Coordinates of C-alpha atoms in Angstrom, one line a residue:
M20 CA -10.8 28.5 -15.6
P21 CA -11.2 32.4 -15.4
V22 CA -9.3 34.8 -17.5
V23 CA -7.2 37.3 -15.5
T24 CA -6.8 40.8 -16.6
P25 CA -3.3 42.2 -15.9
R26 CA -2.7 45.5 -14.1
E27 CA -1.2 48.3 -16.2
D28 CA 1.9 48.5 -14.0
E29 CA 2.6 44.7 -14.1
P30 CA 5.8 43.7 -16.0
M31 CA 5.2 42.2 -19.4
A32 CA 6.8 38.9 -18.4
A33 CA 4.2 38.5 -15.7
Q34 CA 1.2 39.8 -17.7
P35 CA -1.1 37.2 -19.1
R36 CA -0.9 36.9 -22.8
S37 CA -3.2 35.4 -25.3
L38 CA -1.8 32.2 -26.9
T39 CA -3.1 29.8 -29.6
I40 CA -2.1 26.2 -29.0
A41 CA -0.7 24.5 -32.1
A42 CA 0.2 21.1 -30.8
L43 CA 0.9 18.8 -27.9
T44 CA 4.7 18.1 -27.7
Y45 CA 6.6 15.0 -26.8
G46 CA 6.4 16.0 -23.2
P47 CA 3.7 17.3 -20.8
H48 CA 3.4 20.6 -22.6
G49 CA 1.4 22.2 -25.4
L50 CA 3.1 24.5 -27.8
G51 CA 2.2 28.0 -29.0
R52 CA 4.1 31.0 -30.3
L53 CA 4.3 34.6 -29.2
D54 CA 6.3 36.9 -31.5
G55 CA 8.0 33.8 -33.0
K56 CA 9.0 32.5 -29.7
A57 CA 8.0 28.9 -28.7
I58 CA 5.9 28.9 -25.6
F59 CA 5.4 25.7 -23.6
V60 CA 2.4 25.4 -21.3
R61 CA 0.7 22.5 -19.5
G62 CA -3.0 21.7 -19.3
V63 CA -3.9 22.9 -22.8
V64 CA -5.4 21.3 -26.0
P65 CA -4.5 21.9 -29.6
G66 CA -6.6 24.5 -31.4
E67 CA -7.7 26.4 -28.3
T68 CA -6.9 30.0 -27.3
V69 CA -5.7 30.4 -23.7
E70 CA -4.2 33.1 -21.4
V71 CA -0.7 32.4 -20.1
A72 CA 1.8 34.0 -17.9
I73 CA 5.5 33.6 -18.7
R74 CA 7.3 31.8 -15.9
E75 CA 10.8 31.0 -17.4
D76 CA 12.2 32.9 -20.4
H77 CA 15.1 31.1 -22.1
G78 CA 15.5 33.5 -25.1
S79 CA 14.3 31.4 -28.1
Y80 CA 11.6 29.6 -26.0
A81 CA 9.8 30.1 -22.7
F82 CA 7.7 28.1 -20.2
A83 CA 4.4 29.6 -19.2
D84 CA 1.6 28.9 -16.7
L85 CA -2.0 28.5 -17.8
V86 CA -4.0 31.4 -16.4
G87 CA -7.3 30.8 -18.2
V88 CA -9.0 29.3 -21.3
R89 CA -10.5 31.9 -23.6
R90 CA -11.8 29.6 -26.3
A91 CA -11.8 25.9 -25.4
A92 CA -11.1 23.2 -28.0
A93 CA -13.9 20.6 -28.7
E94 CA -11.4 17.9 -27.5
R95 CA -11.1 19.4 -24.0
R96 CA -12.8 17.3 -21.3
T97 CA -13.0 17.3 -17.5
P98 CA -10.5 14.7 -16.3
P99 CA -12.2 11.8 -14.5
C100 CA -9.4 11.5 -11.9
A101 CA -10.1 13.3 -8.7
Y102 CA -6.4 14.0 -8.1
L103 CA -6.1 16.2 -11.2
P104 CA -5.0 18.8 -12.0
R105 CA -2.5 18.6 -9.1
C106 CA -1.1 15.1 -9.8
G107 CA 1.5 15.1 -12.5
G108 CA 1.0 11.4 -13.4
C109 CA -1.5 12.0 -16.3
P110 CA -0.6 15.2 -18.0
W111 CA -3.0 14.5 -21.0
Q112 CA -6.1 13.2 -19.2
H113 CA -7.9 16.5 -19.9
V114 CA -7.7 15.7 -23.7
E115 CA -10.2 13.4 -25.4
Y116 CA -8.5 10.1 -26.2
A117 CA -8.8 10.3 -29.9
A118 CA -6.9 13.7 -29.8
Q119 CA -4.2 12.1 -27.7
L120 CA -3.7 9.5 -30.3
D121 CA -3.5 12.1 -33.1
A122 CA -0.9 14.1 -31.1
K123 CA 1.3 11.0 -30.5
A124 CA 1.2 10.0 -34.2
R125 CA 2.1 13.6 -35.1
N126 CA 5.0 13.6 -32.7
V127 CA 6.4 10.4 -34.2
G128 CA 6.2 11.8 -37.7
D129 CA 7.6 15.1 -36.7
A130 CA 10.7 13.5 -35.0
L131 CA 11.3 11.2 -38.0
T132 CA 11.2 14.2 -40.4
R133 CA 12.9 16.9 -38.3
I134 CA 15.6 14.7 -36.7
G135 CA 15.8 11.6 -38.9
G136 CA 15.3 13.2 -42.3
L137 CA 12.7 10.6 -43.1
P138 CA 9.3 11.2 -44.7
A139 CA 6.4 11.5 -42.3
A140 CA 4.3 9.6 -44.8
A141 CA 6.1 6.4 -43.7
V142 CA 4.2 6.5 -40.4
R143 CA 1.2 4.2 -40.3
P144 CA -2.0 5.1 -38.4
I145 CA -1.4 4.7 -34.7
L146 CA -2.8 1.7 -32.9
A147 CA -4.9 2.6 -29.9
S148 CA -4.4 1.0 -26.5
P149 CA -6.8 -1.9 -25.9
E150 CA -7.7 -0.1 -22.6
E151 CA -7.9 3.6 -21.9
F152 CA -8.0 3.2 -18.1
G153 CA -7.0 0.3 -15.8
Y154 CA -4.3 -0.8 -18.1
R155 CA -1.2 -0.7 -15.8
S156 CA -0.1 -4.0 -14.4
R157 CA 2.6 -2.2 -12.5
V158 CA 2.6 1.3 -11.0
T159 CA 5.6 3.1 -9.4
L160 CA 4.7 5.6 -6.7
R161 CA 6.8 8.2 -4.9
V162 CA 7.2 8.2 -1.2
A163 CA 7.4 11.3 1.1
G164 CA 6.6 11.6 4.8
R165 CA 5.7 7.9 4.9
R166 CA 2.9 8.5 2.3
I167 CA 2.7 7.3 -1.3
G168 CA 1.6 9.2 -4.4
F169 CA 2.8 11.0 -7.5
Y170 CA 4.6 14.3 -7.7
A171 CA 2.7 17.4 -8.6
A172 CA 3.4 18.7 -12.1
A173 CA 6.9 20.2 -12.5
S174 CA 7.7 19.8 -8.8
H175 CA 8.9 17.4 -6.1
E176 CA 5.7 18.0 -4.0
L177 CA 4.0 14.7 -3.3
V178 CA 0.3 14.4 -4.1
P179 CA -0.8 11.5 -1.8
I180 CA -3.2 9.1 -3.5
E181 CA -5.4 6.2 -2.3
A182 CA -6.5 5.0 -5.8
C183 CA -5.3 5.3 -9.4
L184 CA -7.6 5.1 -12.5
L185 CA -4.7 3.7 -14.6
A186 CA -4.0 0.8 -12.2
A187 CA -5.2 -2.7 -13.3
G188 CA -7.6 -4.3 -10.8
A189 CA -5.1 -6.3 -8.7
V190 CA -2.7 -3.4 -8.6
G191 CA -5.4 -0.9 -7.6
R192 CA -6.6 -3.2 -4.8
A193 CA -3.1 -3.5 -3.5
L194 CA -2.4 0.3 -3.1
P195 CA -3.7 0.4 0.5
A196 CA -1.4 -2.5 1.5
A197 CA 1.6 -0.6 -0.1
A198 CA 0.7 2.5 1.8
D199 CA 0.4 0.4 5.1
L200 CA 3.9 -1.1 4.5
I201 CA 5.5 2.3 3.9
R202 CA 4.0 3.6 7.1
R203 CA 5.6 0.7 9.1
L204 CA 9.1 0.6 7.5
A205 CA 12.0 2.4 9.1
S206 CA 14.1 2.1 6.0
P207 CA 14.0 5.3 3.9
V208 CA 12.0 4.1 0.8
R209 CA 12.1 6.6 -2.1
R210 CA 9.7 4.7 -4.5
I211 CA 7.5 1.7 -4.3
E212 CA 6.3 -0.3 -7.3
V213 CA 3.1 -2.3 -7.1
A214 CA 3.2 -5.1 -9.7
A215 CA 0.7 -7.8 -10.6
G216 CA 1.1 -11.0 -12.6
E217 CA -1.0 -11.4 -15.8
V218 CA -2.1 -15.0 -15.1
D219 CA -2.9 -15.2 -11.4
D220 CA -3.1 -11.5 -10.2
R221 CA -0.4 -12.2 -7.7
V222 CA 1.0 -8.9 -6.4
V223 CA 4.6 -8.1 -5.4
L224 CA 5.7 -4.8 -3.8
V225 CA 9.2 -3.5 -4.8
G226 CA 10.7 -0.7 -2.6
E227 CA 13.7 1.4 -3.7
V228 CA 15.6 2.4 -0.5
E229 CA 18.0 5.3 0.0
G230 CA 21.0 3.8 1.8
G231 CA 20.8 0.5 3.6
C232 CA 18.0 -1.6 5.0
V233 CA 17.3 -0.8 8.6
G234 CA 17.9 -4.0 10.6
G235 CA 14.5 -4.4 12.2
D236 CA 12.7 -4.1 8.9
A237 CA 13.6 -7.7 7.8
G238 CA 11.5 -9.2 10.6
L239 CA 8.8 -6.6 10.2
V240 CA 8.4 -7.4 6.5
E241 CA 8.3 -11.1 7.2
A242 CA 5.6 -10.7 9.8
W243 CA 3.6 -8.2 7.8
L244 CA 3.6 -10.4 4.7
R245 CA 2.0 -13.3 6.7
G246 CA -1.0 -11.1 7.4
Q247 CA -1.4 -10.0 3.7
P248 CA -2.9 -12.8 1.7
A249 CA -3.2 -10.6 -1.4
I250 CA 0.5 -9.8 -1.4
A251 CA 2.7 -12.6 -2.6
G252 CA 6.1 -11.1 -1.9
V253 CA 8.1 -8.0 -1.1
V254 CA 11.5 -6.8 -2.4
L255 CA 13.6 -4.0 -0.9
H256 CA 16.7 -2.9 -2.8
G257 CA 19.3 -0.2 -2.8
R258 CA 22.7 0.5 -4.2
R259 CA 24.4 -2.9 -4.5
W260 CA 21.9 -4.8 -2.4
R261 CA 18.6 -6.6 -2.7
R262 CA 16.4 -8.6 -0.2
A263 CA 13.3 -10.5 -1.0
W264 CA 10.5 -12.1 1.1
G265 CA 7.9 -14.5 -0.2
D266 CA 7.4 -15.4 -3.8
V267 CA 8.6 -12.4 -5.9
T268 CA 8.1 -13.9 -9.4
L269 CA 5.4 -12.6 -11.7
T270 CA 3.7 -14.1 -14.8
L271 CA 3.7 -12.4 -18.2
R272 CA 1.6 -13.4 -21.2
P273 CA 3.1 -11.8 -24.3
E274 CA 1.0 -14.1 -26.5
P275 CA -2.3 -15.8 -25.6
D276 CA -0.6 -19.2 -25.5
L277 CA 2.8 -18.2 -24.0
V278 CA 3.5 -17.6 -20.3
L279 CA 6.8 -16.2 -19.1
R280 CA 8.0 -15.6 -15.6
A281 CA 10.0 -12.7 -14.3
H282 CA 11.3 -11.5 -10.9
A283 CA 9.6 -8.3 -9.8
G284 CA 11.9 -5.4 -10.6
A285 CA 13.0 -6.9 -14.0
F286 CA 11.9 -4.7 -16.9
T287 CA 8.5 -5.5 -18.3
Q288 CA 6.0 -3.4 -20.2
V289 CA 3.4 -1.7 -18.0
S290 CA 0.4 -2.7 -20.0
A291 CA -0.4 -6.4 -20.4
A292 CA -2.9 -6.0 -23.2
G293 CA -0.8 -3.3 -24.8
N294 CA 2.2 -5.6 -24.7
R295 CA 0.4 -8.4 -26.5
L296 CA -0.5 -5.8 -29.2
L297 CA 3.2 -4.8 -29.4
V298 CA 4.3 -8.4 -29.7
R299 CA 1.7 -9.2 -32.4
T300 CA 2.8 -6.1 -34.4
L301 CA 6.4 -7.2 -34.3
L302 CA 5.6 -10.7 -35.4
E303 CA 3.3 -9.6 -38.2
S304 CA 6.0 -7.1 -39.4
G305 CA 8.8 -9.6 -39.0
G306 CA 8.0 -12.5 -41.3
F307 CA 10.1 -14.7 -39.1
A308 CA 10.6 -18.2 -40.6
P309 CA 11.8 -21.5 -39.2
G310 CA 15.6 -21.8 -39.3
E311 CA 16.3 -18.1 -39.3
R312 CA 18.8 -16.9 -36.6
V313 CA 17.7 -13.8 -34.7
L314 CA 19.5 -11.5 -32.3
D315 CA 17.4 -9.8 -29.6
V316 CA 19.3 -6.9 -27.9
Y317 CA 18.0 -5.4 -24.6
A318 CA 16.0 -8.7 -24.4
G319 CA 14.8 -8.4 -20.8
V320 CA 13.2 -11.7 -19.7
G321 CA 12.5 -12.6 -23.4
N322 CA 9.3 -10.6 -24.0
L323 CA 10.1 -10.0 -27.7
G324 CA 12.8 -12.5 -28.4
L325 CA 11.1 -15.7 -27.2
P326 CA 7.9 -15.2 -29.2
V327 CA 10.2 -14.8 -32.2
A328 CA 12.4 -17.8 -31.2
R329 CA 9.3 -20.0 -31.0
R330 CA 9.0 -19.4 -34.7
T331 CA 12.6 -19.5 -35.9
G332 CA 14.1 -22.0 -33.4
R333 CA 17.4 -20.1 -33.3
A334 CA 18.1 -16.9 -31.3
V335 CA 20.6 -15.1 -29.2
L336 CA 19.2 -12.9 -26.4
V337 CA 21.4 -10.2 -24.8
E338 CA 20.4 -8.7 -21.5
R339 CA 22.6 -6.6 -19.2
D340 CA 20.6 -7.0 -16.0
A341 CA 21.6 -10.3 -14.2
V342 CA 18.1 -10.9 -12.8
G343 CA 16.4 -10.3 -16.1
A344 CA 19.0 -12.5 -17.9
A345 CA 18.5 -15.3 -15.4
D346 CA 14.7 -15.1 -15.9
A347 CA 15.3 -15.3 -19.7
R348 CA 17.4 -18.5 -19.3
A349 CA 14.7 -20.0 -17.1
N350 CA 12.0 -19.1 -19.7
V351 CA 14.1 -20.6 -22.5
A352 CA 14.5 -23.8 -20.5
A353 CA 10.8 -24.0 -19.7
L354 CA 9.9 -23.6 -23.4
G355 CA 12.5 -26.2 -24.5
L356 CA 14.1 -23.8 -27.0
R357 CA 17.5 -25.6 -27.4
G358 CA 18.6 -23.3 -30.2
C359 CA 18.2 -20.2 -28.0
E360 CA 21.1 -18.7 -26.1
V361 CA 21.1 -15.9 -23.5
R362 CA 24.1 -13.7 -22.9
T363 CA 24.5 -11.5 -19.8
A364 CA 26.3 -8.5 -21.1
A365 CA 26.0 -4.8 -21.9
A366 CA 24.4 -4.4 -25.3
Q367 CA 27.4 -2.6 -27.0
R368 CA 29.9 -5.1 -25.7
A369 CA 27.8 -8.1 -26.7
V370 CA 27.1 -6.8 -30.3
S371 CA 30.7 -5.8 -30.7
A372 CA 31.9 -9.3 -29.7
L373 CA 29.4 -10.9 -32.0
R374 CA 30.7 -8.8 -34.9
R375 CA 34.3 -9.6 -34.2
A376 CA 33.5 -13.3 -34.1
G377 CA 31.9 -13.1 -37.5
E378 CA 28.5 -14.1 -36.3
R379 CA 25.6 -13.8 -38.8
F380 CA 21.9 -13.1 -38.2
D381 CA 18.9 -13.0 -40.4
A382 CA 17.3 -10.3 -38.2
V383 CA 18.1 -8.1 -35.2
I384 CA 15.6 -6.8 -32.7
L385 CA 16.4 -3.7 -30.6
D386 CA 14.3 -2.5 -27.7
P387 CA 16.6 0.0 -26.0
P388 CA 15.9 2.3 -23.1
R389 CA 14.6 5.9 -23.7
S390 CA 18.2 7.1 -24.5
G391 CA 18.3 4.8 -27.6
A392 CA 21.0 2.7 -29.1
A393 CA 23.6 5.2 -30.3
D394 CA 26.5 3.2 -29.1
L395 CA 25.4 0.2 -31.1
I396 CA 25.0 1.7 -34.6
D397 CA 28.5 1.2 -35.9
D398 CA 28.6 -2.4 -34.8
L399 CA 25.1 -3.0 -36.2
L400 CA 26.1 -1.6 -39.6
A401 CA 29.1 -3.9 -39.6
L402 CA 27.0 -6.9 -38.5
S403 CA 24.6 -6.0 -41.4
P404 CA 21.5 -8.2 -40.7
P405 CA 19.1 -8.2 -43.7
R406 CA 16.3 -7.1 -41.5
L407 CA 16.3 -4.7 -38.5
F408 CA 13.4 -4.2 -36.1
Y409 CA 13.7 -1.2 -33.8
V410 CA 11.2 -0.9 -30.9
S411 CA 11.4 2.5 -29.3
C412 CA 9.7 4.5 -26.5
N413 CA 11.3 7.8 -27.6
P414 CA 10.7 9.3 -31.0
A415 CA 13.7 11.6 -30.8
S416 CA 16.3 8.9 -30.0
L417 CA 14.7 6.6 -32.6
A418 CA 14.9 9.3 -35.3
R419 CA 18.5 10.0 -34.4
D420 CA 19.5 6.3 -34.7
L421 CA 17.5 5.7 -37.9
R422 CA 19.3 8.7 -39.5
R423 CA 22.7 7.0 -38.8
L424 CA 21.4 3.7 -40.2
S425 CA 19.9 5.3 -43.3
G426 CA 23.1 5.0 -45.4
R427 CA 22.6 1.2 -45.5
Y428 CA 19.0 0.6 -44.3
R429 CA 15.7 1.6 -45.8
V430 CA 12.8 2.1 -43.4
E431 CA 9.8 0.1 -44.7
T432 CA 7.3 0.6 -41.9
V433 CA 6.8 2.8 -38.9
Q434 CA 4.0 1.6 -36.6
P435 CA 3.2 3.8 -33.5
I436 CA 1.3 2.0 -30.7
D437 CA -0.2 3.7 -27.7
L438 CA 0.8 1.7 -24.6
F439 CA 0.5 4.7 -22.2
P440 CA -2.9 6.5 -22.5
H441 CA -3.0 10.0 -20.8
T442 CA 0.7 10.5 -21.0
Y443 CA 2.9 11.7 -23.9
H444 CA 4.8 8.4 -24.2
V445 CA 4.4 6.4 -27.3
E446 CA 5.9 3.0 -28.5
T447 CA 7.0 2.6 -32.1
V448 CA 7.9 -0.5 -34.1
V449 CA 10.1 0.1 -37.1
R450 CA 11.0 -2.4 -39.8
A451 CA 14.2 -1.5 -41.8
V452 CA 15.8 -3.6 -44.5
L453 CA 19.4 -3.7 -45.7
T454 CA 20.0 -2.1 -49.1
C455 CA 23.7 -2.4 -49.6

């Protein structure tokens, strides 16, 4: 990328400035400083010197565009994806994978120290993804103009795609079918998810529709599906409605000898091999023993709670989504776990009810959404399980919640895991124990 020399009459805000990149942030940007001001810019690598042009100045910080690379870092590489740099789906693919892992571990440690008041030394070395490419068993694509793709960085401009290097084999092979269905549908689809099972590679397409389902689309989908042997089922859904055609259940394998089933659209981890690493990490950290009673909040279809319940024999799983909770119950029945109960309820309401009822648990597992579990903290402190396991996909909300728990809980281990190569996202498993 060439370096551009500014004209003498060009305003300072628009003139390219030299910037040294200190780090990759928890986000798509790298971070540098100009005159003490934090400058955020995409497409950079820690340690290199670049030329940037300020785009948005917010006083104490600013966003800038990359104009050129003056001195490239050794970790910079040419992204193997043909859709980059326009596609915004892989903001870190230009960074060697080892450097991505280092940045993610640093971001977890920084959040725990800066927000949580915890020592960064508590963070264990990050566990790499088992697969750098081809790891996603489900991919969600944007739709615009009856075409599928990903948004360009920092925009709502669609970058149409025909293939994706992150998609697992069956998902990648199904992308042309997803594009064909979108071209045919009259219903205004906003997003379409292509999801594959882990045991049999069965593929289900899930379309999110703006408004209602156009009447003729029901017959169209039914006829289209008969001509698509590689597609097991189709789901279309919108606000307060959902329609399905074919078989829309998928298989999950959180452990090598454990198969669960989930309806497409229920929450599951995007990486099958990465999820098994996550489950194994939790089990190794947990020390779960027969007879212990465990509470799994934000349980989904039982991805974490059921591997634990197989070892303890007693568990309560809480899941707000009715489809996910129904899948969890079916999985409990299929496994014959008679000491396992599934409750369909919002997390805070369920934990509060358990506290008021005087229920007791040997351990609690949390796997909340990116926003964290702030509304549960007071009830968790009152519930006082001896061991607490917090699985998080957001270092900032994790650190915030751990700070509130720190009066009664001591963090013993913090294990980052990379489930999302080429993005800034990182999963973390925390083990905390009750101290008073």
